[in-house]
Amino acid sequence: MAVTPLELAKIAATAADDKKAVDILALDLTDKSDVCDYFVICTVLNRPMMDAVEEAIEDKVRINCGEKPISVEGRAGSTWLLIDYGSVVIHIFREEA
Protein backbone atom coordinates (compact mmCIF):
# COMPACT_ATOMS: atom_id res chain seq x y z
CA MET A 1 0.00 0.00 0.00
CA ALA A 2 1.87 3.07 -1.22
CA VAL A 3 0.93 6.46 0.17
CA THR A 4 2.56 9.80 -0.46
CA PRO A 5 4.55 11.57 2.24
CA LEU A 6 1.80 14.22 2.37
CA GLU A 7 -0.86 11.57 3.03
CA LEU A 8 1.26 10.03 5.81
CA ALA A 9 1.81 13.48 7.37
CA LYS A 10 -1.95 14.18 7.30
CA ILE A 11 -2.75 10.82 8.91
CA ALA A 12 -0.15 11.44 11.64
CA ALA A 13 -1.50 14.96 12.30
CA THR A 14 -5.06 13.65 12.48
CA ALA A 15 -4.01 10.94 14.95
CA ALA A 16 -2.32 13.57 17.13
CA ASP A 17 -5.43 15.74 16.98
CA ASP A 18 -7.63 12.78 17.92
CA LYS A 19 -5.60 12.44 21.16
CA LYS A 20 -5.91 16.16 21.94
CA ALA A 21 -2.41 17.29 20.99
CA VAL A 22 -2.28 21.04 20.35
CA ASP A 23 -0.33 23.44 18.15
CA ILE A 24 -0.21 20.81 15.38
CA LEU A 25 1.82 22.00 12.43
CA ALA A 26 2.87 20.20 9.26
CA LEU A 27 5.82 21.80 7.47
CA ASP A 28 6.38 21.07 3.79
CA LEU A 29 10.13 20.67 3.35
CA THR A 30 10.09 19.01 -0.07
CA ASP A 31 12.06 21.83 -1.71
CA LYS A 32 14.07 22.78 1.38
CA SER A 33 15.54 19.60 2.87
CA ASP A 34 17.20 16.38 1.81
CA VAL A 35 16.38 14.81 5.20
CA CYS A 36 12.59 14.54 4.91
CA ASP A 37 9.62 15.84 2.90
CA TYR A 38 7.33 16.74 5.83
CA PHE A 39 7.91 17.60 9.46
CA VAL A 40 4.89 17.31 11.78
CA ILE A 41 5.16 19.09 15.14
CA CYS A 42 2.71 19.00 18.04
CA THR A 43 2.52 19.76 21.76
CA VAL A 44 1.14 17.66 24.61
CA LEU A 45 0.55 18.47 28.28
CA ASN A 46 2.29 15.54 29.99
CA ARG A 47 4.12 12.23 29.55
CA PRO A 48 1.01 10.00 29.52
CA MET A 49 -0.47 12.19 26.79
CA MET A 50 2.81 11.97 24.85
CA ASP A 51 2.66 8.18 25.05
CA ALA A 52 -0.98 8.17 23.90
CA VAL A 53 -0.22 10.46 20.93
CA GLU A 54 2.78 8.35 19.93
CA GLU A 55 0.73 5.15 20.08
CA ALA A 56 -2.15 6.69 18.11
CA ILE A 57 0.19 7.96 15.38
CA GLU A 58 2.01 4.65 15.05
CA ASP A 59 -1.29 2.70 14.96
CA LYS A 60 -3.01 4.96 12.41
CA VAL A 61 0.04 5.12 10.14
CA ARG A 62 0.51 1.33 10.32
CA ILE A 63 -3.17 0.65 9.59
CA ASN A 64 -3.69 3.32 6.90
CA CYS A 65 -0.25 3.43 5.30
CA GLY A 66 1.31 0.05 6.05
CA GLU A 67 4.36 1.82 7.51
CA LYS A 68 6.31 1.33 10.73
CA PRO A 69 8.74 3.94 12.08
CA ILE A 70 12.38 3.65 11.12
CA SER A 71 13.20 4.84 14.64
CA VAL A 72 11.73 6.50 17.70
CA GLU A 73 13.94 8.79 19.79
CA GLY A 74 13.48 10.62 23.09
CA ARG A 75 11.92 8.09 25.42
CA ALA A 76 12.63 7.68 29.16
CA GLY A 77 11.83 10.97 30.83
CA SER A 78 12.46 13.21 27.85
CA THR A 79 10.35 16.30 27.13
CA TRP A 80 10.25 15.46 23.44
CA LEU A 81 9.78 12.44 21.21
CA LEU A 82 10.66 12.00 17.55
CA ILE A 83 9.07 9.40 15.26
CA ASP A 84 11.01 8.94 12.01
CA TYR A 85 9.24 7.52 8.96
CA GLY A 86 11.96 8.59 6.54
CA SER A 87 10.05 11.01 4.32
CA VAL A 88 8.01 12.21 7.32
CA VAL A 89 9.36 13.07 10.76
CA ILE A 90 6.98 13.67 13.66
CA HIS A 91 8.15 15.61 16.71
CA ILE A 92 6.01 15.57 19.87
CA PHE A 93 6.95 18.17 22.48
CA ARG A 94 5.79 18.37 26.07
CA GLU A 95 4.52 21.84 26.90
CA GLU A 96 7.55 22.75 29.04
CA ALA A 97 9.93 21.99 26.15
mmCIF file with all atom_site columns, C-alpha atoms in Angstrom:
data_model
loop_
_atom_site.group_PDB
_atom_site.id
_atom_site.type_symbol
_atom_site.label_atom_id
_atom_site.label_alt_id
_atom_site.label_comp_id
_atom_site.label_asym_id
_atom_site.label_entity_id
_atom_site.label_seq_id
_atom_site.pdbx_PDB_ins_code
_atom_site.Cartn_x
_atom_site.Cartn_y
_atom_site.Cartn_z
_atom_site.occupancy
_atom_site.B_iso_or_equiv
_atom_site.pdbx_formal_charge
_atom_site.auth_seq_id
_atom_site.auth_comp_id
_atom_site.auth_asym_id
_atom_site.auth_atom_id
_atom_site.pdbx_PDB_model_num
ATOM 1  C CA . MET A 1 1  ? 0.000  0.000  0.000  1.00 0.00 ? 1  MET A CA 1
ATOM 2  C CA . ALA A 1 2  ? 1.867  3.074  -1.222 1.00 0.00 ? 2  ALA A CA 1
ATOM 3  C CA . VAL A 1 3  ? 0.931  6.457  0.172  1.00 0.00 ? 3  VAL A CA 1
ATOM 4  C CA . THR A 1 4  ? 2.561  9.801  -0.464 1.00 0.00 ? 4  THR A CA 1
ATOM 5  C CA . PRO A 1 5  ? 4.549  11.571 2.242  1.00 0.00 ? 5  PRO A CA 1
ATOM 6  C CA . LEU A 1 6  ? 1.800  14.221 2.369  1.00 0.00 ? 6  LEU A CA 1
ATOM 7  C CA . GLU A 1 7  ? -0.857 11.566 3.032  1.00 0.00 ? 7  GLU A CA 1
ATOM 8  C CA . LEU A 1 8  ? 1.258  10.034 5.808  1.00 0.00 ? 8  LEU A CA 1
ATOM 9  C CA . ALA A 1 9  ? 1.810  13.480 7.367  1.00 0.00 ? 9  ALA A CA 1
ATOM 10 C CA . LYS A 1 10 ? -1.946 14.179 7.298  1.00 0.00 ? 10 LYS A CA 1
ATOM 11 C CA . ILE A 1 11 ? -2.746 10.816 8.914  1.00 0.00 ? 11 ILE A CA 1
ATOM 12 C CA . ALA A 1 12 ? -0.153 11.442 11.643 1.00 0.00 ? 12 ALA A CA 1
ATOM 13 C CA . ALA A 1 13 ? -1.497 14.957 12.296 1.00 0.00 ? 13 ALA A CA 1
ATOM 14 C CA . THR A 1 14 ? -5.063 13.647 12.476 1.00 0.00 ? 14 THR A CA 1
ATOM 15 C CA . ALA A 1 15 ? -4.010 10.944 14.949 1.00 0.00 ? 15 ALA A CA 1
ATOM 16 C CA . ALA A 1 16 ? -2.318 13.571 17.131 1.00 0.00 ? 16 ALA A CA 1
ATOM 17 C CA . ASP A 1 17 ? -5.429 15.739 16.984 1.00 0.00 ? 17 ASP A CA 1
ATOM 18 C CA . ASP A 1 18 ? -7.631 12.779 17.923 1.00 0.00 ? 18 ASP A CA 1
ATOM 19 C CA . LYS A 1 19 ? -5.603 12.437 21.156 1.00 0.00 ? 19 LYS A CA 1
ATOM 20 C CA . LYS A 1 20 ? -5.910 16.163 21.945 1.00 0.00 ? 20 LYS A CA 1
ATOM 21 C CA . ALA A 1 21 ? -2.409 17.287 20.989 1.00 0.00 ? 21 ALA A CA 1
ATOM 22 C CA . VAL A 1 22 ? -2.277 21.041 20.349 1.00 0.00 ? 22 VAL A CA 1
ATOM 23 C CA . ASP A 1 23 ? -0.326 23.444 18.149 1.00 0.00 ? 23 ASP A CA 1
ATOM 24 C CA . ILE A 1 24 ? -0.208 20.813 15.384 1.00 0.00 ? 24 ILE A CA 1
ATOM 25 C CA . LEU A 1 25 ? 1.824  22.004 12.433 1.00 0.00 ? 25 LEU A CA 1
ATOM 26 C CA . ALA A 1 26 ? 2.873  20.199 9.262  1.00 0.00 ? 26 ALA A CA 1
ATOM 27 C CA . LEU A 1 27 ? 5.817  21.796 7.473  1.00 0.00 ? 27 LEU A CA 1
ATOM 28 C CA . ASP A 1 28 ? 6.375  21.073 3.789  1.00 0.00 ? 28 ASP A CA 1
ATOM 29 C CA . LEU A 1 29 ? 10.133 20.670 3.355  1.00 0.00 ? 29 LEU A CA 1
ATOM 30 C CA . THR A 1 30 ? 10.093 19.012 -0.073 1.00 0.00 ? 30 THR A CA 1
ATOM 31 C CA . ASP A 1 31 ? 12.062 21.835 -1.712 1.00 0.00 ? 31 ASP A CA 1
ATOM 32 C CA . LYS A 1 32 ? 14.067 22.776 1.375  1.00 0.00 ? 32 LYS A CA 1
ATOM 33 C CA . SER A 1 33 ? 15.537 19.601 2.871  1.00 0.00 ? 33 SER A CA 1
ATOM 34 C CA . ASP A 1 34 ? 17.196 16.375 1.806  1.00 0.00 ? 34 ASP A CA 1
ATOM 35 C CA . VAL A 1 35 ? 16.383 14.813 5.197  1.00 0.00 ? 35 VAL A CA 1
ATOM 36 C CA . CYS A 1 36 ? 12.589 14.540 4.906  1.00 0.00 ? 36 CYS A CA 1
ATOM 37 C CA . ASP A 1 37 ? 9.624  15.843 2.902  1.00 0.00 ? 37 ASP A CA 1
ATOM 38 C CA . TYR A 1 38 ? 7.331  16.740 5.835  1.00 0.00 ? 38 TYR A CA 1
ATOM 39 C CA . PHE A 1 39 ? 7.914  17.604 9.462  1.00 0.00 ? 39 PHE A CA 1
ATOM 40 C CA . VAL A 1 40 ? 4.893  17.313 11.778 1.00 0.00 ? 40 VAL A CA 1
ATOM 41 C CA . ILE A 1 41 ? 5.159  19.094 15.138 1.00 0.00 ? 41 ILE A CA 1
ATOM 42 C CA . CYS A 1 42 ? 2.708  18.998 18.039 1.00 0.00 ? 42 CYS A CA 1
ATOM 43 C CA . THR A 1 43 ? 2.522  19.762 21.756 1.00 0.00 ? 43 THR A CA 1
ATOM 44 C CA . VAL A 1 44 ? 1.140  17.663 24.609 1.00 0.00 ? 44 VAL A CA 1
ATOM 45 C CA . LEU A 1 45 ? 0.551  18.470 28.278 1.00 0.00 ? 45 LEU A CA 1
ATOM 46 C CA . ASN A 1 46 ? 2.295  15.545 29.988 1.00 0.00 ? 46 ASN A CA 1
ATOM 47 C CA . ARG A 1 47 ? 4.124  12.234 29.547 1.00 0.00 ? 47 ARG A CA 1
ATOM 48 C CA . PRO A 1 48 ? 1.008  9.999  29.519 1.00 0.00 ? 48 PRO A CA 1
ATOM 49 C CA . MET A 1 49 ? -0.469 12.193 26.791 1.00 0.00 ? 49 MET A CA 1
ATOM 50 C CA . MET A 1 50 ? 2.806  11.967 24.853 1.00 0.00 ? 50 MET A CA 1
ATOM 51 C CA . ASP A 1 51 ? 2.662  8.179  25.046 1.00 0.00 ? 51 ASP A CA 1
ATOM 52 C CA . ALA A 1 52 ? -0.984 8.172  23.897 1.00 0.00 ? 52 ALA A CA 1
ATOM 53 C CA . VAL A 1 53 ? -0.224 10.460 20.934 1.00 0.00 ? 53 VAL A CA 1
ATOM 54 C CA . GLU A 1 54 ? 2.781  8.350  19.932 1.00 0.00 ? 54 GLU A CA 1
ATOM 55 C CA . GLU A 1 55 ? 0.729  5.147  20.079 1.00 0.00 ? 55 GLU A CA 1
ATOM 56 C CA . ALA A 1 56 ? -2.150 6.689  18.106 1.00 0.00 ? 56 ALA A CA 1
ATOM 57 C CA . ILE A 1 57 ? 0.194  7.962  15.382 1.00 0.00 ? 57 ILE A CA 1
ATOM 58 C CA . GLU A 1 58 ? 2.014  4.648  15.051 1.00 0.00 ? 58 GLU A CA 1
ATOM 59 C CA . ASP A 1 59 ? -1.289 2.700  14.963 1.00 0.00 ? 59 ASP A CA 1
ATOM 60 C CA . LYS A 1 60 ? -3.014 4.956  12.406 1.00 0.00 ? 60 LYS A CA 1
ATOM 61 C CA . VAL A 1 61 ? 0.041  5.117  10.141 1.00 0.00 ? 61 VAL A CA 1
ATOM 62 C CA . ARG A 1 62 ? 0.509  1.332  10.322 1.00 0.00 ? 62 ARG A CA 1
ATOM 63 C CA . ILE A 1 63 ? -3.173 0.646  9.588  1.00 0.00 ? 63 ILE A CA 1
ATOM 64 C CA . ASN A 1 64 ? -3.689 3.319  6.905  1.00 0.00 ? 64 ASN A CA 1
ATOM 65 C CA . CYS A 1 65 ? -0.246 3.427  5.297  1.00 0.00 ? 65 CYS A CA 1
ATOM 66 C CA . GLY A 1 66 ? 1.309  0.052  6.051  1.00 0.00 ? 66 GLY A CA 1
ATOM 67 C CA . GLU A 1 67 ? 4.365  1.816  7.508  1.00 0.00 ? 67 GLU A CA 1
ATOM 68 C CA . LYS A 1 68 ? 6.313  1.326  10.730 1.00 0.00 ? 68 LYS A CA 1
ATOM 69 C CA . PRO A 1 69 ? 8.737  3.936  12.077 1.00 0.00 ? 69 PRO A CA 1
ATOM 70 C CA . ILE A 1 70 ? 12.384 3.654  11.124 1.00 0.00 ? 70 ILE A CA 1
ATOM 71 C CA . SER A 1 71 ? 13.199 4.844  14.638 1.00 0.00 ? 71 SER A CA 1
ATOM 72 C CA . VAL A 1 72 ? 11.728 6.502  17.699 1.00 0.00 ? 72 VAL A CA 1
ATOM 73 C CA . GLU A 1 73 ? 13.935 8.787  19.793 1.00 0.00 ? 73 GLU A CA 1
ATOM 74 C CA . GLY A 1 74 ? 13.483 10.619 23.090 1.00 0.00 ? 74 GLY A CA 1
ATOM 75 C CA . ARG A 1 75 ? 11.923 8.088  25.421 1.00 0.00 ? 75 ARG A CA 1
ATOM 76 C CA . ALA A 1 76 ? 12.627 7.678  29.165 1.00 0.00 ? 76 ALA A CA 1
ATOM 77 C CA . GLY A 1 77 ? 11.833 10.973 30.826 1.00 0.00 ? 77 GLY A CA 1
ATOM 78 C CA . SER A 1 78 ? 12.459 13.214 27.845 1.00 0.00 ? 78 SER A CA 1
ATOM 79 C CA . THR A 1 79 ? 10.354 16.304 27.134 1.00 0.00 ? 79 THR A CA 1
ATOM 80 C CA . TRP A 1 80 ? 10.246 15.465 23.436 1.00 0.00 ? 80 TRP A CA 1
ATOM 81 C CA . LEU A 1 81 ? 9.777  12.440 21.211 1.00 0.00 ? 81 LEU A CA 1
ATOM 82 C CA . LEU A 1 82 ? 10.660 12.004 17.554 1.00 0.00 ? 82 LEU A CA 1
ATOM 83 C CA . ILE A 1 83 ? 9.072  9.404  15.257 1.00 0.00 ? 83 ILE A CA 1
ATOM 84 C CA . ASP A 1 84 ? 11.005 8.940  12.006 1.00 0.00 ? 84 ASP A CA 1
ATOM 85 C CA . TYR A 1 85 ? 9.239  7.518  8.963  1.00 0.00 ? 85 TYR A CA 1
ATOM 86 C CA . GLY A 1 86 ? 11.959 8.588  6.540  1.00 0.00 ? 86 GLY A CA 1
ATOM 87 C CA . SER A 1 87 ? 10.051 11.010 4.322  1.00 0.00 ? 87 SER A CA 1
ATOM 88 C CA . VAL A 1 88 ? 8.008  12.212 7.319  1.00 0.00 ? 88 VAL A CA 1
ATOM 89 C CA . VAL A 1 89 ? 9.364  13.067 10.759 1.00 0.00 ? 89 VAL A CA 1
ATOM 90 C CA . ILE A 1 90 ? 6.979  13.669 13.660 1.00 0.00 ? 90 ILE A CA 1
ATOM 91 C CA . HIS A 1 91 ? 8.148  15.612 16.707 1.00 0.00 ? 91 HIS A CA 1
ATOM 92 C CA . ILE A 1 92 ? 6.012  15.575 19.867 1.00 0.00 ? 92 ILE A CA 1
ATOM 93 C CA . PHE A 1 93 ? 6.953  18.173 22.482 1.00 0.00 ? 93 PHE A CA 1
ATOM 94 C CA . ARG A 1 94 ? 5.791  18.372 26.068 1.00 0.00 ? 94 ARG A CA 1
ATOM 95 C CA . GLU A 1 95 ? 4.517  21.843 26.900 1.00 0.00 ? 95 GLU A CA 1
ATOM 96 C CA . GLU A 1 96 ? 7.546  22.755 29.043 1.00 0.00 ? 96 GLU A CA 1
ATOM 97 C CA . ALA A 1 97 ? 9.926  21.988 26.150 1.00 0.00 ? 97 ALA A CA 1
#
